[in-house]
Each structure stands twice: as structure tokens, then as C-alpha cells.
Coordinates of C-alpha atoms in Angstrom, one line a residue:
Chain A
M10 CA -31.8 -87.6 -115.8
T11 CA -30.9 -87.0 -112.2
I12 CA -33.2 -85.2 -109.7
N13 CA -31.2 -83.0 -107.4
N14 CA -32.2 -80.2 -105.0
D15 CA -32.2 -77.5 -107.7
L16 CA -34.6 -79.6 -109.9
L17 CA -36.8 -80.3 -106.9
I18 CA -37.0 -76.5 -106.2
R19 CA -38.1 -76.0 -109.8
L20 CA -40.7 -78.8 -109.5
E21 CA -42.1 -77.3 -106.4
K22 CA -42.6 -74.0 -108.2
L23 CA -44.3 -75.7 -111.2
S24 CA -46.6 -77.7 -109.0
Y25 CA -47.2 -75.1 -106.4
L26 CA -46.2 -77.6 -103.8
E27 CA -43.8 -77.2 -100.9
V28 CA -41.6 -80.0 -99.6
Q29 CA -40.6 -79.8 -96.0
D30 CA -36.8 -79.8 -95.3
D31 CA -36.8 -83.1 -93.4
K32 CA -38.5 -84.8 -96.4
R33 CA -36.3 -83.5 -99.2
S34 CA -33.7 -86.2 -99.4
E35 CA -36.3 -88.9 -99.2
I36 CA -38.4 -87.3 -102.0
I37 CA -35.3 -86.8 -104.2
E38 CA -34.4 -90.4 -103.8
Q39 CA -38.0 -91.6 -104.7
L40 CA -38.1 -89.3 -107.7
N41 CA -34.8 -90.7 -108.9
E42 CA -36.2 -94.2 -108.5
I43 CA -39.3 -93.3 -110.6
V44 CA -37.1 -91.7 -113.3
S45 CA -34.8 -94.7 -113.5
F46 CA -37.8 -97.0 -113.7
V47 CA -39.2 -95.1 -116.7
E48 CA -35.7 -95.1 -118.3
N49 CA -36.1 -98.8 -118.8
L50 CA -38.2 -97.8 -121.8
S51 CA -35.1 -96.4 -123.5
E52 CA -33.8 -99.9 -124.0
L53 CA -36.4 -100.3 -126.8
N54 CA -35.2 -99.1 -130.2
T55 CA -37.8 -96.7 -131.5
D56 CA -35.7 -95.2 -134.3
N57 CA -38.1 -96.4 -137.0
V58 CA -41.3 -95.6 -135.1
S59 CA -43.0 -92.3 -135.9
D60 CA -43.8 -89.9 -133.1
T61 CA -47.5 -90.2 -133.9
F62 CA -47.6 -94.0 -133.7
A63 CA -50.7 -95.4 -132.1
M64 CA -51.9 -98.9 -131.3
T65 CA -54.9 -98.5 -133.5
T66 CA -55.3 -96.9 -137.0
A67 CA -58.7 -95.6 -136.0
S68 CA -59.3 -91.9 -135.9
T69 CA -61.0 -90.1 -133.0
P70 CA -64.8 -90.3 -133.1
L71 CA -66.7 -87.0 -133.8
R72 CA -69.7 -85.8 -131.9
D73 CA -72.6 -83.8 -133.3
D74 CA -72.8 -80.2 -132.0
T75 CA -76.0 -80.8 -129.9
P76 CA -76.1 -79.5 -126.4
A77 CA -77.0 -81.7 -123.5
C78 CA -76.9 -80.7 -119.8
N79 CA -77.7 -82.4 -116.6
S80 CA -77.9 -79.6 -114.0
H81 CA -77.8 -81.9 -111.0
I82 CA -74.3 -83.2 -112.0
P83 CA -72.4 -79.9 -111.6
E84 CA -74.4 -79.2 -108.4
D85 CA -73.4 -82.6 -107.1
I86 CA -69.7 -82.0 -108.0
I87 CA -69.7 -78.6 -106.3
K88 CA -71.2 -80.1 -103.2
H89 CA -68.2 -82.4 -103.0
A90 CA -65.6 -79.7 -103.6
P91 CA -63.3 -79.0 -100.6
K92 CA -64.7 -75.4 -100.6
S93 CA -67.5 -73.8 -102.5
A94 CA -69.9 -70.8 -102.2
D95 CA -72.8 -69.6 -104.3
S96 CA -72.0 -72.3 -106.9
F97 CA -68.4 -71.1 -107.3
F98 CA -65.4 -73.3 -106.5
I99 CA -63.4 -71.4 -103.8
V100 CA -59.6 -71.6 -103.9
P101 CA -56.8 -69.8 -102.1
K102 CA -56.2 -66.3 -103.4
I103 CA -54.3 -66.3 -106.7
I104 CA -51.8 -63.4 -107.0
E105 CA -51.5 -62.4 -110.6
Chain B
M26 CA -33.0 -46.4 -137.9
F27 CA -35.0 -49.3 -136.5
E28 CA -37.5 -51.6 -138.1
V29 CA -40.4 -53.1 -136.1
V30 CA -41.1 -56.8 -136.6
I31 CA -44.5 -58.0 -135.5
G32 CA -46.3 -61.4 -135.5
L33 CA -49.7 -62.0 -134.0
E34 CA -51.5 -64.8 -132.3
V35 CA -55.3 -64.4 -132.4
H36 CA -57.5 -66.6 -130.3
V37 CA -60.9 -66.9 -132.0
Q38 CA -63.6 -68.4 -129.9
L39 CA -65.6 -70.7 -132.3
N40 CA -69.4 -70.1 -132.1
T41 CA -70.4 -73.7 -131.7
K42 CA -73.4 -74.7 -129.6
T43 CA -71.4 -77.1 -127.4
K44 CA -67.9 -77.2 -126.0
L45 CA -64.9 -78.7 -127.7
F46 CA -64.9 -82.1 -125.9
C47 CA -68.2 -82.4 -124.2
S48 CA -71.9 -81.5 -124.9
C49 CA -72.1 -78.7 -122.3
P50 CA -73.6 -75.5 -123.9
T51 CA -71.2 -72.7 -124.7
S52 CA -73.7 -70.0 -123.9
F53 CA -72.5 -67.4 -121.5
N54 CA -74.2 -65.3 -118.8
H55 CA -75.5 -68.5 -117.3
R56 CA -75.2 -69.2 -113.6
Q57 CA -71.6 -69.9 -112.6
N58 CA -70.6 -73.6 -113.2
S59 CA -74.0 -74.5 -114.5
N60 CA -72.6 -75.4 -118.0
T61 CA -70.2 -78.0 -116.7
C62 CA -69.9 -81.8 -116.6
P63 CA -67.4 -84.5 -115.5
T64 CA -65.4 -84.0 -118.7
C65 CA -64.9 -80.2 -118.6
L66 CA -64.4 -80.5 -114.8
A67 CA -61.8 -83.1 -115.4
L68 CA -63.2 -85.8 -113.1
P69 CA -61.1 -89.0 -113.3
G70 CA -62.3 -91.3 -116.0
A71 CA -64.3 -88.8 -118.0
L72 CA -63.0 -88.8 -121.6
P73 CA -63.1 -86.1 -124.3
V74 CA -65.1 -86.6 -127.5
L75 CA -64.3 -84.1 -130.3
N76 CA -67.1 -81.8 -131.6
K77 CA -67.6 -82.2 -135.3
A78 CA -68.5 -78.5 -135.8
V79 CA -65.1 -77.5 -134.5
V80 CA -63.4 -79.5 -137.2
E81 CA -65.8 -78.0 -139.8
K82 CA -65.2 -74.4 -138.8
S83 CA -61.4 -75.0 -138.7
V84 CA -61.5 -76.5 -142.2
M85 CA -63.6 -73.5 -143.4
F86 CA -61.0 -71.1 -142.0
G87 CA -58.1 -73.0 -143.6
T88 CA -59.9 -72.9 -146.9
A89 CA -60.6 -69.1 -146.6
V90 CA -56.9 -68.3 -146.1
N91 CA -55.7 -70.7 -148.8
A92 CA -53.9 -72.8 -146.3
T93 CA -53.0 -76.5 -146.2
V94 CA -55.7 -78.4 -144.3
N95 CA -53.9 -81.3 -142.7
R96 CA -56.2 -84.2 -143.3
T97 CA -54.6 -85.9 -140.3
S98 CA -53.8 -83.8 -137.3
Y99 CA -53.1 -84.5 -133.6
F100 CA -53.8 -83.2 -130.2
D101 CA -51.1 -82.5 -127.6
R102 CA -51.2 -81.9 -123.9
K103 CA -49.8 -78.7 -122.4
S104 CA -49.3 -79.0 -118.7
Y105 CA -49.8 -76.0 -116.5
F106 CA -51.1 -75.7 -113.0
Y107 CA -53.7 -73.0 -112.4
P108 CA -57.2 -73.0 -110.9
D109 CA -58.9 -72.0 -114.2
S110 CA -58.0 -75.5 -115.6
P111 CA -59.2 -78.3 -113.4
S112 CA -57.3 -80.9 -115.4
A113 CA -54.0 -79.0 -114.9
Y114 CA -53.4 -79.2 -118.6
Q115 CA -54.8 -77.7 -121.8
I116 CA -55.5 -79.8 -124.9
T117 CA -54.0 -78.1 -127.9
Q118 CA -52.3 -78.9 -131.2
L119 CA -48.6 -78.2 -131.0
Y120 CA -46.8 -80.6 -133.5
T121 CA -49.4 -81.1 -136.3
P122 CA -52.1 -78.5 -136.3
I123 CA -55.2 -78.8 -138.5
V124 CA -54.3 -75.8 -140.6
E125 CA -50.9 -74.6 -141.8
H126 CA -49.2 -72.3 -144.3
G127 CA -51.9 -69.9 -145.2
A128 CA -51.9 -66.3 -146.3
L129 CA -54.0 -63.2 -145.9
Q130 CA -53.8 -60.1 -148.0
I131 CA -54.0 -56.6 -146.4
D132 CA -55.1 -53.6 -148.4
F133 CA -53.6 -50.1 -148.0
E134 CA -55.6 -47.0 -148.6
D135 CA -53.5 -46.1 -151.6
G136 CA -54.6 -49.3 -153.4
T137 CA -51.4 -51.3 -152.7
H138 CA -51.5 -54.7 -151.1
K139 CA -49.2 -56.9 -148.9
V140 CA -49.4 -60.6 -148.1
I141 CA -49.1 -61.6 -144.5
R142 CA -48.3 -65.3 -144.1
I143 CA -50.2 -67.4 -141.6
N144 CA -48.0 -70.0 -140.0
R145 CA -50.8 -72.1 -138.6
A146 CA -54.3 -72.3 -137.0
H147 CA -54.8 -74.9 -134.3
I148 CA -57.7 -76.1 -132.2
E149 CA -57.5 -75.8 -128.4
A150 CA -59.6 -75.7 -125.3
D151 CA -60.3 -72.4 -123.4
A152 CA -59.8 -72.1 -119.7
G153 CA -62.4 -71.0 -117.0
K154 CA -62.5 -67.7 -115.2
N155 CA -61.2 -66.7 -111.8
I156 CA -62.7 -63.9 -109.8
H157 CA -60.4 -62.5 -107.1
E158 CA -62.3 -61.4 -104.0
G159 CA -60.7 -60.6 -100.6
D160 CA -58.4 -63.5 -99.6
V161 CA -59.9 -66.1 -101.9
S162 CA -60.4 -66.6 -105.6
K163 CA -63.8 -67.8 -107.0
V164 CA -63.6 -70.2 -109.9
D165 CA -66.3 -70.4 -112.7
L166 CA -65.7 -73.1 -115.2
N167 CA -68.5 -72.4 -117.6
R168 CA -66.0 -71.3 -120.2
A169 CA -63.6 -74.2 -119.5
G170 CA -63.4 -76.4 -122.6
T171 CA -64.9 -73.8 -125.0
P172 CA -63.3 -74.3 -128.5
L173 CA -60.7 -71.8 -129.7
L174 CA -59.0 -71.6 -133.0
E175 CA -55.6 -70.0 -132.4
I176 CA -54.4 -68.3 -135.6
V177 CA -50.7 -67.6 -135.7
S178 CA -49.1 -65.2 -138.3
E179 CA -45.5 -65.2 -139.4
P180 CA -43.6 -62.1 -138.2
D181 CA -44.4 -60.3 -141.4
M182 CA -45.9 -57.0 -140.1
R183 CA -43.7 -53.9 -140.0
S184 CA -45.9 -51.3 -138.3
S185 CA -49.0 -51.0 -136.1
E186 CA -50.9 -49.9 -139.2
E187 CA -50.2 -53.2 -140.9
V188 CA -51.3 -55.0 -137.7
I189 CA -54.6 -53.2 -137.6
L190 CA -55.2 -53.9 -141.3
Y191 CA -54.4 -57.6 -140.7
L192 CA -56.7 -57.8 -137.7
K193 CA -59.6 -56.1 -139.5
K194 CA -59.2 -58.4 -142.5
L195 CA -59.0 -61.5 -140.3
H196 CA -62.0 -60.3 -138.3
A197 CA -64.0 -59.8 -141.5
I198 CA -63.1 -63.3 -142.8
V199 CA -64.1 -64.9 -139.5
R200 CA -67.4 -63.0 -139.5
Y201 CA -68.1 -63.8 -143.2
L202 CA -67.5 -67.5 -142.5
D203 CA -69.7 -67.1 -139.3
I204 CA -67.3 -69.3 -137.3
S205 CA -67.1 -66.8 -134.4
D206 CA -68.9 -63.8 -133.0
A207 CA -65.4 -62.3 -132.9
N208 CA -66.3 -59.7 -130.3
M209 CA -63.1 -58.2 -128.9
Q210 CA -64.7 -56.7 -125.8
E211 CA -66.4 -60.0 -124.8
G212 CA -63.2 -61.9 -125.4
S213 CA -64.2 -64.0 -128.4
F214 CA -61.4 -62.4 -130.5
R215 CA -58.3 -62.1 -128.3
V216 CA -55.0 -60.7 -129.7
D217 CA -51.5 -61.4 -128.4
V218 CA -48.8 -59.3 -130.1
N219 CA -45.2 -60.4 -130.5
V220 CA -42.9 -57.4 -131.0
S221 CA -39.2 -57.1 -131.7
I222 CA -37.0 -54.4 -133.3
R223 CA -33.9 -54.6 -135.4
P224 CA -31.6 -52.2 -137.2
K225 CA -33.1 -51.5 -140.7
G226 CA -31.5 -53.8 -143.3
D227 CA -30.8 -56.5 -140.7
E228 CA -32.4 -59.8 -141.6
K229 CA -32.0 -61.4 -138.2
L230 CA -34.9 -61.7 -135.8
Y231 CA -34.1 -60.3 -132.4
T232 CA -35.7 -61.0 -129.1
R233 CA -39.5 -61.0 -129.2
V234 CA -41.7 -59.8 -126.4
E235 CA -45.3 -60.9 -126.2
I236 CA -48.0 -58.5 -125.1
K237 CA -51.2 -59.8 -123.8
N238 CA -54.5 -58.4 -122.5
I239 CA -55.3 -55.9 -125.2
N240 CA -59.0 -55.7 -126.0
S241 CA -59.4 -53.0 -128.7
F242 CA -57.8 -52.0 -132.0
R243 CA -56.9 -48.6 -130.5
F244 CA -55.1 -50.2 -127.5
I245 CA -53.3 -52.6 -129.7
Q246 CA -51.8 -49.7 -131.6
K247 CA -50.9 -47.9 -128.4
A248 CA -49.4 -51.0 -126.8
I249 CA -47.1 -51.6 -129.8
E250 CA -45.9 -48.0 -129.8
I251 CA -45.1 -48.1 -126.1
E252 CA -43.3 -51.5 -126.3
V253 CA -41.3 -50.4 -129.4
A254 CA -40.2 -47.3 -127.6
R255 CA -39.1 -49.3 -124.6
Q256 CA -37.0 -51.7 -126.8
I257 CA -35.4 -48.8 -128.8
E258 CA -34.5 -47.0 -125.6
A259 CA -32.9 -50.1 -124.2
W260 CA -30.9 -50.5 -127.4
E261 CA -29.8 -46.9 -127.5
D262 CA -28.8 -47.0 -123.9
G263 CA -26.7 -50.1 -124.5
V264 CA -28.7 -52.3 -122.2
Y265 CA -30.7 -54.2 -124.8
D266 CA -29.3 -57.6 -123.8
E267 CA -30.0 -57.1 -120.1
E268 CA -33.5 -55.5 -120.3
I269 CA -35.1 -57.2 -123.4
Y270 CA -35.6 -60.9 -123.0
Q271 CA -38.3 -63.2 -124.2
E272 CA -41.2 -62.8 -121.9
T273 CA -44.9 -62.0 -121.7
R274 CA -45.9 -58.5 -120.7
L275 CA -49.3 -57.1 -119.9
F276 CA -50.6 -53.9 -121.3
D277 CA -51.8 -51.6 -118.6
Q278 CA -54.4 -49.2 -120.1
A279 CA -54.6 -46.9 -117.1
R280 CA -50.9 -46.4 -116.8
Q281 CA -50.1 -46.6 -120.5
E282 CA -47.2 -49.1 -120.0
T283 CA -46.4 -52.7 -120.6
R284 CA -45.5 -54.7 -117.5
S285 CA -43.7 -58.0 -117.0
M286 CA -46.0 -60.8 -116.0
R287 CA -43.4 -63.0 -114.4
G288 CA -39.7 -63.0 -114.0
K289 CA -37.5 -64.8 -116.6
E290 CA -36.2 -67.3 -113.9
E291 CA -39.8 -68.6 -113.6
A292 CA -40.3 -69.4 -117.2
A293 CA -43.1 -71.9 -117.6
D294 CA -42.4 -75.5 -118.5
Y295 CA -45.3 -76.9 -120.3
R296 CA -44.0 -80.5 -120.8
Y297 CA -45.9 -81.0 -124.1
F298 CA -46.7 -84.6 -125.2
P299 CA -49.2 -86.2 -127.5
E300 CA -52.6 -86.3 -125.9
P301 CA -53.2 -89.9 -124.8
D302 CA -57.0 -89.5 -124.4
L303 CA -57.6 -88.7 -128.1
L304 CA -56.8 -90.5 -131.4
K305 CA -55.7 -88.6 -134.5
V306 CA -58.2 -86.2 -136.1
V307 CA -59.0 -87.3 -139.7
V308 CA -60.8 -85.1 -142.2
D309 CA -62.0 -87.6 -144.7
D310 CA -62.8 -86.8 -148.3
A311 CA -66.5 -86.5 -147.7
M312 CA -66.0 -84.2 -144.8
Y313 CA -63.5 -82.1 -146.7
A314 CA -65.8 -81.7 -149.6
T315 CA -68.6 -80.4 -147.4
F316 CA -66.5 -78.3 -145.0
S317 CA -64.4 -76.6 -147.6
K318 CA -67.5 -75.0 -149.3
I319 CA -67.4 -71.5 -148.0
P320 CA -69.5 -68.4 -148.6
E321 CA -68.2 -65.3 -150.5
L322 CA -65.3 -63.7 -148.6
P323 CA -64.6 -59.9 -148.2
D324 CA -62.1 -59.8 -151.1
E325 CA -64.5 -61.5 -153.5
K326 CA -67.4 -59.4 -152.4
R327 CA -65.3 -56.3 -152.9
K328 CA -64.3 -57.3 -156.3
R329 CA -67.9 -58.2 -157.2
F330 CA -69.1 -54.8 -155.9
V331 CA -66.5 -53.0 -158.1
D332 CA -67.5 -55.1 -161.1
A333 CA -71.2 -55.2 -160.7
Y334 CA -71.9 -51.7 -159.3
G335 CA -69.0 -49.7 -160.8
M336 CA -67.8 -48.7 -157.3
N337 CA -64.3 -47.6 -156.7
E338 CA -62.0 -50.0 -154.7
Y339 CA -61.9 -47.8 -151.6
N340 CA -65.7 -47.5 -151.2
A341 CA -66.1 -51.2 -151.9
S342 CA -63.6 -52.0 -149.2
V343 CA -65.3 -49.7 -146.7
I344 CA -68.7 -51.4 -147.4
T345 CA -67.3 -55.0 -147.4
S346 CA -65.2 -54.5 -144.2
S347 CA -68.2 -55.8 -142.2
L348 CA -70.6 -58.5 -143.3
E349 CA -73.5 -56.5 -141.7
M350 CA -72.7 -53.4 -143.8
A351 CA -72.3 -55.5 -147.0
H352 CA -75.7 -57.1 -146.4
Y353 CA -77.3 -53.8 -145.7
F354 CA -75.8 -52.3 -148.8
E355 CA -77.0 -55.1 -151.0
A356 CA -80.5 -54.8 -149.6
M357 CA -80.5 -51.0 -150.3
M358 CA -79.4 -51.7 -153.9
Q359 CA -82.6 -53.7 -154.3
E360 CA -84.4 -50.4 -154.5
G361 CA -82.7 -49.7 -157.8
I362 CA -80.5 -46.8 -156.7
S363 CA -77.0 -45.8 -157.6
A364 CA -74.1 -47.5 -155.8
K365 CA -72.5 -44.1 -155.2
N366 CA -75.5 -42.7 -153.4
A367 CA -76.1 -45.9 -151.5
T368 CA -72.5 -45.8 -150.2
T369 CA -72.8 -42.2 -149.1
W370 CA -76.1 -42.5 -147.4
L371 CA -75.0 -45.8 -145.7
S372 CA -71.4 -45.0 -144.7
V373 CA -71.7 -41.2 -144.0
E374 CA -75.3 -40.3 -143.2
L375 CA -76.7 -43.4 -141.5
Q376 CA -73.5 -44.4 -139.7
G377 CA -72.9 -40.8 -138.7
R378 CA -76.2 -41.0 -136.8
F379 CA -75.2 -44.2 -134.9
G380 CA -73.8 -43.9 -131.4
G381 CA -74.1 -45.5 -128.0
E382 CA -75.8 -48.9 -128.4
V383 CA -77.1 -48.2 -131.9
N384 CA -75.2 -49.8 -134.8
I385 CA -75.8 -51.4 -138.1
E386 CA -77.1 -54.6 -136.6
N387 CA -80.0 -52.9 -134.7
S388 CA -80.3 -49.8 -136.9
P389 CA -83.8 -48.1 -136.4
V390 CA -83.8 -47.5 -140.1
N391 CA -83.7 -50.7 -142.2
A392 CA -82.1 -51.1 -145.6
K393 CA -85.3 -51.0 -147.5
T394 CA -86.3 -47.7 -145.9
L395 CA -82.9 -46.1 -146.5
G396 CA -82.9 -47.4 -150.0
T397 CA -86.4 -45.9 -150.6
L398 CA -85.2 -42.5 -149.2
V399 CA -82.2 -42.5 -151.6
K400 CA -84.6 -43.4 -154.4
R401 CA -86.7 -40.3 -153.5
I402 CA -83.6 -38.1 -154.0
E403 CA -82.9 -39.7 -157.3
D404 CA -86.4 -39.3 -158.6
Q405 CA -86.3 -35.6 -157.5
T406 CA -89.0 -36.0 -154.9
L407 CA -86.6 -34.8 -152.2
S408 CA -83.6 -32.5 -152.1
G409 CA -80.5 -33.9 -150.4
K410 CA -81.0 -31.5 -147.6
A411 CA -84.6 -32.4 -147.0
A412 CA -83.6 -36.1 -147.1
K413 CA -81.3 -35.6 -144.2
E414 CA -84.3 -34.1 -142.2
V415 CA -86.4 -37.2 -143.2
L416 CA -83.6 -39.5 -142.0
D417 CA -83.3 -37.6 -138.7
Y418 CA -87.1 -38.2 -138.2
L419 CA -86.9 -41.9 -139.2
M420 CA -84.1 -42.5 -136.7
E421 CA -86.7 -41.7 -134.0
H422 CA -89.9 -43.0 -135.7
D423 CA -90.6 -46.2 -137.5
E424 CA -92.8 -44.9 -140.3
D425 CA -93.1 -45.1 -144.0
V426 CA -90.7 -42.9 -146.0
D427 CA -93.3 -41.4 -148.3
A428 CA -95.8 -40.7 -145.5
V429 CA -93.0 -38.9 -143.6
I430 CA -92.1 -36.8 -146.6
D431 CA -95.8 -35.7 -146.9
K432 CA -96.1 -35.2 -143.1
L433 CA -93.0 -33.0 -142.9
G434 CA -94.0 -31.1 -146.1
L435 CA -90.6 -31.7 -147.7
K436 CA -91.8 -32.7 -151.1
Q437 CA -89.6 -30.9 -153.6
V438 CA -91.3 -28.8 -156.3
S439 CA -90.1 -29.8 -159.7
D440 CA -93.2 -28.5 -161.4
T441 CA -91.5 -26.0 -163.8
G442 CA -94.6 -23.9 -164.1
A443 CA -94.6 -23.2 -160.4
I444 CA -90.9 -22.5 -160.3
E445 CA -91.1 -20.3 -163.3
Q446 CA -93.7 -18.2 -161.6
L447 CA -91.4 -17.8 -158.5
V448 CA -88.5 -16.8 -160.7
N449 CA -90.5 -14.2 -162.5
E450 CA -91.6 -12.7 -159.1
I451 CA -88.1 -12.5 -157.8
L452 CA -86.7 -11.0 -161.0
A453 CA -89.5 -8.4 -161.1
A454 CA -88.9 -7.5 -157.4
N455 CA -85.2 -6.9 -158.0
P456 CA -84.8 -4.9 -161.3
D457 CA -81.6 -3.2 -160.1
K458 CA -79.9 -6.5 -159.4
V459 CA -81.0 -7.8 -162.7
Q460 CA -79.4 -4.8 -164.4
E461 CA -76.1 -5.3 -162.4
Y462 CA -76.1 -9.0 -163.5
H463 CA -76.4 -8.0 -167.1
N464 CA -73.6 -5.5 -166.6
G465 CA -71.3 -8.4 -165.7
K466 CA -71.7 -9.0 -162.0
E467 CA -72.3 -12.7 -162.5
K468 CA -71.9 -13.5 -158.8
L469 CA -75.5 -12.3 -158.4
F470 CA -76.7 -15.6 -159.9
G471 CA -76.3 -17.2 -156.5
F472 CA -78.3 -14.4 -154.9
F473 CA -81.3 -15.1 -157.3
V474 CA -81.1 -18.9 -156.6
G475 CA -81.1 -18.2 -152.9
Q476 CA -84.1 -15.9 -153.2
V477 CA -86.1 -18.4 -155.2
M478 CA -85.3 -21.2 -152.8
K479 CA -86.3 -19.0 -149.9
A480 CA -89.6 -18.1 -151.6
S481 CA -90.3 -21.8 -152.1
K482 CA -89.4 -22.5 -148.4
G483 CA -86.7 -24.7 -149.6
S484 CA -89.0 -27.1 -151.5
A485 CA -88.0 -26.1 -155.1
N486 CA -85.8 -28.4 -157.0
P487 CA -82.4 -26.5 -157.1
Q488 CA -81.5 -27.9 -160.5
A489 CA -84.8 -26.7 -162.0
V490 CA -84.4 -23.3 -160.4
N491 CA -80.9 -23.1 -161.9
D492 CA -82.1 -24.0 -165.4
I493 CA -85.0 -21.6 -165.4
L494 CA -83.0 -18.7 -164.0
K495 CA -80.3 -19.2 -166.6
S496 CA -82.8 -19.1 -169.5
K497 CA -84.6 -16.1 -168.0
L498 CA -81.4 -14.1 -167.5
S499 CA -79.7 -14.9 -170.8

């Protein structure tokens, strides 16, 4: 897989990020390095390994359906949000 | 001629007390963001722990639609970037859902049936809500992480009528199982419709268009009609390939049209992969044995009503279409009345008096009271007409049926002596009419009945009046 300018444009769209023109070639180069690093994994033969293979045979633990709420936690989190008002998180306008 | 091909995706919000992966309450109408925690706000390091009740309700549903319950299923991660999901992904089940290969039977009014196959039902987390205001959007994540069961049908429906029958049956099943409130207006039963057309006789599936944002049965029917018309027009104008492509469209109630949500060049890329924060979901034998015990379903109840009460199929399906109606009906039957009368007085008289906020769940007249009222018709205490007056009164006043009958003076006179006396008086007062009747003008019988009823101020038992008049005039 090679990252080129077209793919970068697509990634910008998917991630709602904008890469400045003077940074594009540098970013493309870095992304290609990341991809080639991950491609090392392809050396491993996984033909006989099922897609659902896990390191453990255990199944996910289940929790009883009993509510528990610590009201100070969300308050604390909202306080640390970049922008909030009236207990809402505030984000730039989303155009539907 | 074209054939319409429709498949449905229904998102059912499971009525658990807590969210899918954390212990936050699922109750709504709470202050914004008060039912949140590090897990549903996706703070780094917070891990999901699966709610057992979600597994239980999913297994119940799978059992109800005769599906395969996968004793091992998996979660997958669907990436998308939007402020209603702080993690920037949704946890769902793409590759191995908990429920697969089910079927649901729909019943037509003429007594015929059709089986709609269910491809799958999978567990996934709901997103939060955005409120757009001025140049910002406000985010409330109380709903984020609420459990959904997404039920996906095969493209087996061929008309909007079949769609509505399928949805009503599915709705009834979900309510009978009590796995969801299934309230369309409140968004706990959300329907996405996949529509395509093809020339009749063609077996191929053409391009499907998904319609979202439809929150009532009536609008679903309308949205399908409008979208089908759009596709047929494109086909007939020779621009099908250009204008109809796989996309999501919104139904606009006000403008009565479907509208594209996003251009095709911006198709989403969800980059699904197995969810690394959760291990496989295993339904062991003990869990399966417990969870697959389900209450009586609409079809079984209907069959039982037909067998036990001698009802016809259609009446039985009207009564069993909602759990609340069925419960009300069975409570009425406790009063020892006929199923036919119970059906009429419940589905015609009582329901005909509902409106606004009043419905079967908060009916001012309870089942025992309505059952007693019907009983009073059957034991000849009341005429049908008088019973309607009593019911009108009971809709406004919470009082005892028999007390109301006395109070309104509607008790029917079945005392034959009293009626006979009235009949004698009427006949004596109309000797000319009696003569005409004997000369063959039999239509006058109705006149005599009317006169006797009038003289009794409507309280005489019409059957007794008929019988006595007949014997007197013969």
C-alpha cells in the first residue's frame, strides 16, 4: 500500500483534518514509513490461523444489569473539556 | 411492470437498566451528560464490560424468531468520526453476530401468510445526541453506549403493505418479550428501509437505496412510495444507472421527498476490525437454557384464543397485535362473557373512545369494569344502546358499573308482565293499525315495537317486546 496525495485527501476527509500544503510531502513520507513498518507483519504466515484467534481462550466477562453512577465524574470530565456550557460539550457547528 | 424489493434494518433499543458496556443508567430525560462515565465518554484506559441482560434479551429474540443463536459471537469496531461518538468508533458485531438465520411470519387479512427471512440480529452501541444551535453544536452523551439490537431482514418484502405487516409483527414480538419499549416516536424502534426495483420476473437484485429518518408506520409507507416512484421514473427516462446508486437518503416529511445525505464520492470508510477491548461472547449451556425460555408470543396467543374462545383468526389477530390489548382482553374474559362481545366492546367501543393521550395502557375504564358492563348486556340487565351510555359515563367517572346503571336509570325491563301491559296499551290505542297489520301490512310490526320502546322510555328488553308482540298479533 502506498500513500499518495489522493489517498491523503481521502484521509483528510475521513478524519476531518486539514494538512497544510507545505506539510503534505512530509506527512505522505511519514505515513508511508508507518505503513511499511506495519507491513513487516505480513512476513508471518497466518494461513492456518482463524480470524478470531485470541491469545486467551477465555470469554468476555459479563456484568449484572445494576446501575451505578458517580455524578461528580461527568462533572469533572466536562470541566476539563476544551469547551462546555450548561453541562453540554460544545463543538464546532456540524452541518448535516 | 416493476417489482419492488425491500429489506429492513430495525434498531431496537433494549430496555436494560444500564448501558451496554458500563453501569451508567439508561434512563432518559435526565440532565445532559449526567449518565456518563469514563467508559461511555471514551476516556483513555477505560474498558468496556458487557451487560449480561443484553446477552439475555438478544438470545430471547433469537429464540422467538427461530433463529440460530451463535453460542460464540464477536464484537467488531466500526470507525467513524462524529461528535456523537467520543471514541470515534462504534462497537458492533459485523462478522459473527449473536443471532442469525431467523424467520418471521406475516399474516394477510385474507388469512394467507408469508415468511420473511431474518438475516441477522446483532448487538451494538448507540451514539449520543447533537443539538445544533447557532454556530455551535451541543453534545449530550447520555444515550451514548445504550444497547441496541439491530435486526436485519432479507430483501423478501414486495410492497409497503408487507413492510408494515412485518414491522407490526416484529414490534409485537419485541413487546411480548419485553426486551424493548419499542416506541417509534421516542426512537426506541428505528426503521431503515432498503428499497430497489426490478422488472417483474427478473431474479437479479438491482441497486438498493437506504432511507433513514422515518418515525411512523404511515411515513414509512409514504417514503417507500415516493422512493419507488423516483427509481421507476429514472428507469423509464433511461437514466437509472446515473441517478440511482447505493446511498443513504433522508425522508423529508414536510416536503414529501427523499433527499441524498451525502454524495457518492464521499462514501464512508468504516475500516472494520475485531474489537480488541473485548473477548469473544460465549453463551454457555446454563445461560442458554435460562435465556431461551420465552413467554407466549403473538402467534401462539392468537392460536390459543382461536382454540380456547372460538374466535375467528382475524379478531384474534386484532386482539393479540398488542400485548396490552391481549392482557386487557383476557382480564375481561374473567367475567365469564362471550369472546365475540368482549372483542367488539374492546376493539370497537372502548378503543373508539380513546384519543389524545388516552390509550389502552391508561384507559379510564379497566378490564374488570368493561367485562362487567358486557356481562350486564348478556344477562339482559342492559340494552346495547344503554350500555354505550354507561360506557360514555364511565370514561369520565371512576364508579361501579351497577351503581351507574341505577343512577342513570338504564336498567332494562325484562319483566314480561310489565311489558305485556305496555303492549296491550299500545295495541288498544291503535286499533286501525292492528287491522291494517292483520290485512297484510306486516311492515307495521316495526311501528308497534317502536311505540312500546318509546312508552318504556327505552328500558324495555327489545327481545321480550318482540316475542310478546308476536304472540299478541298472531
